[in-house]
Amino acid sequence: MSFDQLRQSLAAVHSGLTDARAHTERARELLEEYQRVIVDAQVQAEPWLPPQLARALEQLESQLTCLAGAGGLLTTYEARL
């Protein structure tokens, strides 16, 4: 693999990470909006939220952290090239 091919491949990976991060952030926004809708719809002292919602939000946060870490590693690798 030539240096230019490597750079092109790394650019493609960067693009994929950027897309994945954007999709994950949008998923988080939608879940948070869903959570607000549920709470607003329930005019109780203790609104019910599905337990899966909290787990889904935690998993998305974890994925965003991983994607950010991968992006940082990729940037560091590219800088060393």
Short mmCIF file of N, CA, C and O in Angstrom, two decimals:
data_model
loop_
_atom_site.label_atom_id
_atom_site.label_comp_id
_atom_site.label_asym_id
_atom_site.label_seq_id
_atom_site.Cartn_x
_atom_site.Cartn_y
_atom_site.Cartn_z
N MET A 1 0.85 -1.17 0.00
CA MET A 1 0.00 0.00 0.00
C MET A 1 0.90 1.23 0.00
O MET A 1 1.80 1.34 0.82
N SER A 2 0.63 2.13 -0.92
CA SER A 2 1.42 3.35 -0.99
C SER A 2 0.99 4.32 0.10
O SER A 2 -0.07 4.18 0.72
N PHE A 3 1.81 5.33 0.30
CA PHE A 3 1.53 6.34 1.30
C PHE A 3 0.23 7.08 0.96
O PHE A 3 -0.59 7.34 1.85
N ASP A 4 0.02 7.39 -0.32
CA ASP A 4 -1.21 8.07 -0.73
C ASP A 4 -2.44 7.19 -0.50
O ASP A 4 -3.49 7.68 -0.06
N GLN A 5 -2.31 5.90 -0.76
CA GLN A 5 -3.42 4.99 -0.51
C GLN A 5 -3.73 4.92 0.98
O GLN A 5 -4.90 4.87 1.38
N LEU A 6 -2.68 4.90 1.79
CA LEU A 6 -2.87 4.87 3.24
C LEU A 6 -3.59 6.13 3.69
O LEU A 6 -4.53 6.07 4.48
N ARG A 7 -3.17 7.28 3.19
CA ARG A 7 -3.83 8.54 3.55
C ARG A 7 -5.30 8.53 3.12
O ARG A 7 -6.17 8.99 3.86
N GLN A 8 -5.58 8.00 1.93
CA GLN A 8 -6.97 7.92 1.46
C GLN A 8 -7.79 6.99 2.35
O GLN A 8 -8.94 7.29 2.69
N SER A 9 -7.19 5.89 2.74
CA SER A 9 -7.89 4.95 3.62
C SER A 9 -8.16 5.59 4.98
O SER A 9 -9.25 5.43 5.54
N LEU A 10 -7.19 6.30 5.49
CA LEU A 10 -7.37 6.97 6.78
C LEU A 10 -8.44 8.06 6.68
O LEU A 10 -9.25 8.24 7.60
N ALA A 11 -8.48 8.76 5.56
CA ALA A 11 -9.52 9.77 5.36
C ALA A 11 -10.90 9.12 5.33
O ALA A 11 -11.87 9.66 5.88
N ALA A 12 -10.99 7.95 4.72
CA ALA A 12 -12.26 7.23 4.68
C ALA A 12 -12.68 6.79 6.09
O ALA A 12 -13.87 6.87 6.45
N VAL A 13 -11.71 6.36 6.87
CA VAL A 13 -12.02 5.97 8.26
C VAL A 13 -12.48 7.19 9.04
O VAL A 13 -13.45 7.13 9.80
N HIS A 14 -11.79 8.31 8.88
CA HIS A 14 -12.21 9.55 9.54
C HIS A 14 -13.65 9.90 9.17
O HIS A 14 -14.46 10.25 10.03
N SER A 15 -13.95 9.79 7.90
CA SER A 15 -15.30 10.10 7.42
C SER A 15 -16.33 9.17 8.06
O SER A 15 -17.39 9.60 8.51
N GLY A 16 -15.99 7.89 8.13
CA GLY A 16 -16.88 6.92 8.76
C GLY A 16 -17.09 7.21 10.23
O GLY A 16 -18.22 7.11 10.74
N LEU A 17 -16.01 7.58 10.92
CA LEU A 17 -16.13 7.92 12.34
C LEU A 17 -17.00 9.16 12.53
O LEU A 17 -17.83 9.22 13.44
N THR A 18 -16.81 10.13 11.67
CA THR A 18 -17.62 11.35 11.75
C THR A 18 -19.10 11.04 11.54
O THR A 18 -19.95 11.52 12.28
N ASP A 19 -19.38 10.21 10.54
CA ASP A 19 -20.77 9.81 10.28
C ASP A 19 -21.34 9.03 11.46
O ASP A 19 -22.47 9.27 11.89
N ALA A 20 -20.56 8.10 11.98
CA ALA A 20 -21.03 7.28 13.11
C ALA A 20 -21.30 8.16 14.33
O ALA A 20 -22.31 7.98 15.02
N ARG A 21 -20.41 9.11 14.58
CA ARG A 21 -20.60 10.02 15.71
C ARG A 21 -21.87 10.85 15.52
O ARG A 21 -22.66 11.01 16.46
N ALA A 22 -22.09 11.36 14.32
CA ALA A 22 -23.29 12.16 14.05
C ALA A 22 -24.55 11.34 14.23
O ALA A 22 -25.53 11.81 14.84
N HIS A 23 -24.55 10.11 13.73
CA HIS A 23 -25.73 9.25 13.88
C HIS A 23 -25.97 8.89 15.34
O HIS A 23 -27.12 8.86 15.80
N THR A 24 -24.91 8.63 16.07
CA THR A 24 -25.05 8.28 17.48
C THR A 24 -25.55 9.47 18.29
O THR A 24 -26.41 9.32 19.17
N GLU A 25 -25.03 10.65 18.00
CA GLU A 25 -25.51 11.84 18.69
C GLU A 25 -26.98 12.11 18.38
O GLU A 25 -27.75 12.49 19.26
N ARG A 26 -27.39 11.89 17.14
CA ARG A 26 -28.79 12.08 16.78
C ARG A 26 -29.66 11.06 17.50
O ARG A 26 -30.76 11.38 17.97
N ALA A 27 -29.20 9.83 17.60
CA ALA A 27 -29.95 8.80 18.34
C ALA A 27 -30.11 9.21 19.80
O ALA A 27 -31.20 9.06 20.38
N ARG A 28 -29.05 9.76 20.38
CA ARG A 28 -29.13 10.22 21.77
C ARG A 28 -30.15 11.35 21.89
O ARG A 28 -30.97 11.36 22.81
N GLU A 29 -30.13 12.30 20.97
CA GLU A 29 -31.09 13.40 20.99
C GLU A 29 -32.52 12.87 20.91
O GLU A 29 -33.41 13.35 21.64
N LEU A 30 -32.75 11.90 20.04
CA LEU A 30 -34.10 11.34 19.90
C LEU A 30 -34.54 10.60 21.16
O LEU A 30 -35.69 10.73 21.59
N LEU A 31 -33.62 9.85 21.78
CA LEU A 31 -33.97 9.15 23.02
C LEU A 31 -34.24 10.15 24.15
O LEU A 31 -35.16 9.95 24.95
N GLU A 32 -33.47 11.22 24.21
CA GLU A 32 -33.69 12.22 25.25
C GLU A 32 -35.04 12.92 25.04
O GLU A 32 -35.76 13.21 25.99
N GLU A 33 -35.37 13.19 23.77
CA GLU A 33 -36.67 13.78 23.46
C GLU A 33 -37.79 12.82 23.83
O GLU A 33 -38.80 13.22 24.40
N TYR A 34 -37.61 11.55 23.54
CA TYR A 34 -38.58 10.52 23.91
C TYR A 34 -38.78 10.51 25.42
O TYR A 34 -39.90 10.45 25.92
N GLN A 35 -37.68 10.61 26.15
CA GLN A 35 -37.75 10.62 27.60
C GLN A 35 -38.55 11.84 28.09
O GLN A 35 -39.40 11.72 28.97
N ARG A 36 -38.29 13.01 27.51
CA ARG A 36 -39.04 14.21 27.91
C ARG A 36 -40.53 14.07 27.61
O ARG A 36 -41.37 14.47 28.41
N VAL A 37 -40.85 13.48 26.46
CA VAL A 37 -42.25 13.29 26.09
C VAL A 37 -42.94 12.38 27.08
O VAL A 37 -44.06 12.66 27.52
N ILE A 38 -42.28 11.31 27.48
CA ILE A 38 -42.88 10.38 28.44
C ILE A 38 -43.12 11.08 29.78
O ILE A 38 -44.20 10.99 30.37
N VAL A 39 -42.11 11.80 30.25
CA VAL A 39 -42.23 12.47 31.54
C VAL A 39 -43.31 13.55 31.48
O VAL A 39 -44.14 13.67 32.39
N ASP A 40 -43.32 14.32 30.40
CA ASP A 40 -44.32 15.37 30.26
C ASP A 40 -45.74 14.80 30.17
O ASP A 40 -46.69 15.43 30.64
N ALA A 41 -45.86 13.64 29.55
CA ALA A 41 -47.18 13.03 29.38
C ALA A 41 -47.72 12.47 30.70
O ALA A 41 -48.93 12.30 30.85
N GLN A 42 -46.85 12.20 31.61
CA GLN A 42 -47.27 11.63 32.89
C GLN A 42 -47.21 12.73 33.95
O GLN A 42 -46.15 13.19 34.32
N VAL A 43 -48.35 13.12 34.41
CA VAL A 43 -48.41 14.20 35.39
C VAL A 43 -48.48 13.60 36.79
O VAL A 43 -49.32 13.97 37.59
N GLN A 44 -47.52 12.70 37.07
CA GLN A 44 -47.47 12.04 38.36
C GLN A 44 -46.23 12.51 39.10
O GLN A 44 -45.31 13.07 38.51
N ALA A 45 -46.19 12.26 40.38
CA ALA A 45 -45.00 12.60 41.17
C ALA A 45 -43.82 11.73 40.75
O ALA A 45 -42.68 12.17 40.77
N GLU A 46 -44.10 10.49 40.36
CA GLU A 46 -43.05 9.57 39.95
C GLU A 46 -43.38 9.00 38.57
O GLU A 46 -43.98 7.94 38.46
N PRO A 47 -42.97 9.68 37.53
CA PRO A 47 -43.28 9.16 36.19
C PRO A 47 -42.55 7.85 35.91
O PRO A 47 -41.46 7.62 36.40
N TRP A 48 -43.18 7.03 35.11
CA TRP A 48 -42.59 5.74 34.73
C TRP A 48 -41.77 5.94 33.47
O TRP A 48 -42.21 6.55 32.51
N LEU A 49 -40.57 5.42 33.50
CA LEU A 49 -39.71 5.38 32.32
C LEU A 49 -39.28 3.95 32.09
O LEU A 49 -38.93 3.24 33.04
N PRO A 50 -39.30 3.51 30.85
CA PRO A 50 -38.87 2.12 30.60
C PRO A 50 -37.39 1.96 30.98
O PRO A 50 -36.57 2.83 30.67
N PRO A 51 -37.04 0.88 31.66
CA PRO A 51 -35.65 0.68 32.07
C PRO A 51 -34.69 0.61 30.88
O PRO A 51 -33.52 0.95 31.00
N GLN A 52 -35.19 0.19 29.74
CA GLN A 52 -34.34 0.09 28.55
C GLN A 52 -33.85 1.46 28.10
O GLN A 52 -32.77 1.58 27.51
N LEU A 53 -34.61 2.50 28.39
CA LEU A 53 -34.23 3.84 27.96
C LEU A 53 -32.94 4.29 28.61
O LEU A 53 -32.02 4.78 27.94
N ALA A 54 -32.82 4.10 29.91
CA ALA A 54 -31.59 4.49 30.61
C ALA A 54 -30.40 3.69 30.10
O ALA A 54 -29.32 4.25 29.87
N ARG A 55 -30.60 2.41 29.88
CA ARG A 55 -29.51 1.57 29.35
C ARG A 55 -29.12 2.01 27.95
O ARG A 55 -27.94 2.05 27.61
N ALA A 56 -30.09 2.35 27.13
CA ALA A 56 -29.80 2.79 25.76
C ALA A 56 -29.00 4.08 25.78
O ALA A 56 -28.02 4.23 25.03
N LEU A 57 -29.38 5.01 26.64
CA LEU A 57 -28.63 6.27 26.74
C LEU A 57 -27.21 6.02 27.22
O LEU A 57 -26.25 6.62 26.71
N GLU A 58 -27.03 5.14 28.20
CA GLU A 58 -25.69 4.81 28.69
C GLU A 58 -24.84 4.19 27.58
O GLU A 58 -23.67 4.52 27.43
N GLN A 59 -25.44 3.29 26.81
CA GLN A 59 -24.71 2.64 25.73
C GLN A 59 -24.31 3.65 24.65
O GLN A 59 -23.20 3.59 24.12
N LEU A 60 -25.19 4.60 24.35
CA LEU A 60 -24.85 5.61 23.36
C LEU A 60 -23.71 6.50 23.86
O LEU A 60 -22.81 6.86 23.11
N GLU A 61 -23.74 6.85 25.13
CA GLU A 61 -22.65 7.65 25.70
C GLU A 61 -21.33 6.88 25.60
O GLU A 61 -20.29 7.44 25.26
N SER A 62 -21.39 5.59 25.89
CA SER A 62 -20.20 4.75 25.80
C SER A 62 -19.69 4.70 24.37
O SER A 62 -18.48 4.79 24.12
N GLN A 63 -20.62 4.56 23.42
CA GLN A 63 -20.22 4.51 22.01
C GLN A 63 -19.61 5.83 21.56
O GLN A 63 -18.62 5.85 20.83
N LEU A 64 -20.18 6.95 22.02
CA LEU A 64 -19.62 8.26 21.67
C LEU A 64 -18.21 8.41 22.23
O LEU A 64 -17.32 8.93 21.56
N THR A 65 -17.98 7.91 23.43
CA THR A 65 -16.64 7.95 24.02
C THR A 65 -15.67 7.12 23.20
O THR A 65 -14.55 7.55 22.92
N CYS A 66 -16.10 5.92 22.81
CA CYS A 66 -15.25 5.06 21.98
C CYS A 66 -14.94 5.70 20.63
O CYS A 66 -13.80 5.65 20.16
N LEU A 67 -15.96 6.29 20.00
CA LEU A 67 -15.75 6.93 18.71
C LEU A 67 -14.79 8.11 18.84
O LEU A 67 -13.92 8.32 17.98
N ALA A 68 -14.93 8.88 19.90
CA ALA A 68 -14.02 10.00 20.11
C ALA A 68 -12.60 9.50 20.33
O ALA A 68 -11.63 10.07 19.80
N GLY A 69 -12.46 8.42 21.09
CA GLY A 69 -11.13 7.83 21.32
C GLY A 69 -10.52 7.32 20.03
O GLY A 69 -9.33 7.52 19.76
N ALA A 70 -11.33 6.66 19.21
CA ALA A 70 -10.83 6.16 17.93
C ALA A 70 -10.41 7.31 17.03
O ALA A 70 -9.38 7.24 16.35
N GLY A 71 -11.19 8.37 17.04
CA GLY A 71 -10.82 9.54 16.25
C GLY A 71 -9.52 10.16 16.71
O GLY A 71 -8.67 10.55 15.91
N GLY A 72 -9.33 10.22 18.02
CA GLY A 72 -8.08 10.75 18.58
C GLY A 72 -6.89 9.89 18.21
O GLY A 72 -5.82 10.41 17.84
N LEU A 73 -7.04 8.60 18.31
CA LEU A 73 -5.96 7.68 17.94
C LEU A 73 -5.62 7.81 16.46
O LEU A 73 -4.44 7.81 16.08
N LEU A 74 -6.64 7.92 15.64
CA LEU A 74 -6.42 8.05 14.20
C LEU A 74 -5.69 9.36 13.88
O LEU A 74 -4.76 9.37 13.07
N THR A 75 -6.08 10.42 14.54
CA THR A 75 -5.42 11.71 14.34
C THR A 75 -3.97 11.64 14.77
O THR A 75 -3.07 12.14 14.07
N THR A 76 -3.69 11.00 15.90
CA THR A 76 -2.33 10.85 16.39
C THR A 76 -1.51 10.03 15.40
O THR A 76 -0.36 10.37 15.08
N TYR A 77 -2.10 8.94 14.89
CA TYR A 77 -1.40 8.09 13.93
C TYR A 77 -1.07 8.87 12.66
O TYR A 77 0.03 8.81 12.15
N GLU A 78 -2.05 9.63 12.18
CA GLU A 78 -1.82 10.43 10.98
C GLU A 78 -0.73 11.47 11.20
O GLU A 78 0.09 11.72 10.30
N ALA A 79 -0.69 12.07 12.37
CA ALA A 79 0.32 13.08 12.67
C ALA A 79 1.71 12.46 12.66
O ALA A 79 2.69 13.11 12.28
N ARG A 80 1.81 11.23 13.06
CA ARG A 80 3.11 10.55 13.09
C ARG A 80 3.58 10.15 11.69
O ARG A 80 4.75 9.88 11.48
N LEU A 81 2.63 10.05 10.75
CA LEU A 81 3.01 9.71 9.39
C LEU A 81 3.75 10.87 8.80
O LEU A 81 4.56 10.86 8.00
#
